[in-house]
Amino acid sequence: MSEIALQAVGLVRRIEGEVSHTLVNGIDLAVNKGEFVAITGPSGSGKSSLLYLLGLLDAPTDGEVIICGQPTSKLSESDRADVRLTKCGFVFQFHFLLPEFTSLDNVLLPMRAAGIMAEAEMRERGLALLDSLGLGEHANKRPNQLSGGQRQRVAIARALANRPEIIVADEPTGALDTASTEQVFSILRDIADKGQTVVVVTHDPALAARADRRIHIVDGKIAEITERGRAELVCEAAS
Amino acid sequence: MLTSSFATYNIISTITNEKRQDIAIMKSLGMRETSVRSIFIMEAAIIGIVGMIVGWAIGYALCYGWSQIKIYNALTGTNVPISIYYSPLHYIVAGGISLICCTGAAFFPARTATRVHPVEIIRGAS
């Protein structure tokens, strides 16, 4: 039986106000370790809201998010930050790199915040990550000296910095051209194939089709789940 | 002290307002509020230290200038300089108070800014 990396139990996110609005409405979901899951759905369906809940960026109104066996609903904001820092890596539609920092410094940021590694070890890992994503020669460049695809790859390197169990990506190819989109697709697929769990929100049917499982959200609820066998993916890669 | 505290408050308020997106990014990556807040308090402390050193220099120069002024002493019938008592303790106390005021004034805007919900900023930027 596969080990569950990320689980949502009865997840509800409601915004209270004069007119209350339910963004996520009772979602139950389990994502296995090393699985690549794509969350799709029309605009305003609640897919990004679900992703933010799964990545502990937002707190549910009701329900529970369990990350690597750890329930999170009763954690303090600081403890939730610690879980985000060590167990989740985030990639957003826009790179959200710190503009004053070089690529390497941006990648080092989560490692420095975690404070687990020595400076030399962090730099070595940061450079290795950038190198593995084809950005070795851009380590000392600032975001404004990089192309959109390169910035997004730096953001992926930053997400991988603390060796998180789960990579959470919100429309990671939404602002990229076709060639960069293909690169980011391949990197995310590769990350999942190496054993890390990847959950991606996307409008892109091509990216969703390459996921192990596609979860279609409508009005904050799961409308459809489409599973793809690993064998099919291997055949596709071979061809 | 009040004026410099207000100035620091305004500077840090402006900086944190400009850095709202960066604060949201750092929080989303998992940095604790206290860690993000400490960046801005450190920034204020650096402003305070620079101000303190400049203040010491100006204070010393003013005291020296003051000590060069001679006033007529009717009892002795001579012109005598104004007596200034120099003590490092005065500089340390004044510097310490200004540093506390500076970091204290920065704490409140930094706290307000770091309470920002990262999702609000990330959604706003998307």
PDB file of C-alpha atoms in Angstrom, chain A residues 20 30 36 43 49 85 106 109 113-114 119 145-147 152 156 182 186 191 193 197 200 210 213 219 223 227 230:
ATOM      1  CA  SER A  20     -20.605  34.478   2.794  1.00  0.00           C
ATOM      2  CA  ALA A  30      -5.361  11.609  -0.354  1.00  0.00           C
ATOM      3  CA  PHE A  36       1.897  13.792  -9.473  1.00  0.00           C
ATOM      4  CA  SER A  43     -11.839  29.982 -12.964  1.00  0.00           C
ATOM      5  CA  SER A  49      -7.971  27.931  -2.648  1.00  0.00           C
ATOM      6  CA  LEU A  85       9.439  25.486   5.497  1.00  0.00           C
ATOM      7  CA  ASN A 106      16.933  33.210  -3.634  1.00  0.00           C
ATOM      8  CA  LEU A 109      16.637  31.734   1.391  1.00  0.00           C
ATOM      9  CA  ALA A 113      15.494  30.204   7.271  1.00  0.00           C
ATOM     10  CA  ALA A 114      15.605  26.523   8.247  1.00  0.00           C
ATOM     11  CA  GLU A 119      26.740  28.069   4.912  1.00  0.00           C
ATOM     12  CA  GLN A 145      18.622  39.494 -15.828  1.00  0.00           C
ATOM     13  CA  LEU A 146      16.798  36.202 -16.467  1.00  0.00           C
ATOM     14  CA  SER A 147      14.057  35.139 -18.875  1.00  0.00           C
ATOM     15  CA  GLN A 152      10.456  29.997 -12.918  1.00  0.00           C
ATOM     16  CA  ILE A 156      11.477  25.558  -8.620  1.00  0.00           C
ATOM     17  CA  GLU A 182       7.628  22.207 -21.689  1.00  0.00           C
ATOM     18  CA  SER A 186       9.428  17.946 -17.561  1.00  0.00           C
ATOM     19  CA  ILE A 191      10.557  15.573  -9.422  1.00  0.00           C
ATOM     20  CA  ASP A 193       9.415  10.343 -10.626  1.00  0.00           C
ATOM     21  CA  THR A 197       4.903  14.454  -4.267  1.00  0.00           C
ATOM     22  CA  VAL A 200      -0.212  21.299  -9.407  1.00  0.00           C
ATOM     23  CA  ARG A 210       0.911  14.173 -17.792  1.00  0.00           C
ATOM     24  CA  ARG A 213      -4.144  11.754 -11.390  1.00  0.00           C
ATOM     25  CA  ASP A 219     -17.875  24.966  -7.238  1.00  0.00           C
ATOM     26  CA  ALA A 223     -16.443  16.772  -9.782  1.00  0.00           C
ATOM     27  CA  GLU A 227      -6.360   8.310 -13.011  1.00  0.00           C
ATOM     28  CA  ARG A 230       2.253   4.548 -14.638  1.00  0.00           C
TER      29      ARG A 230
END
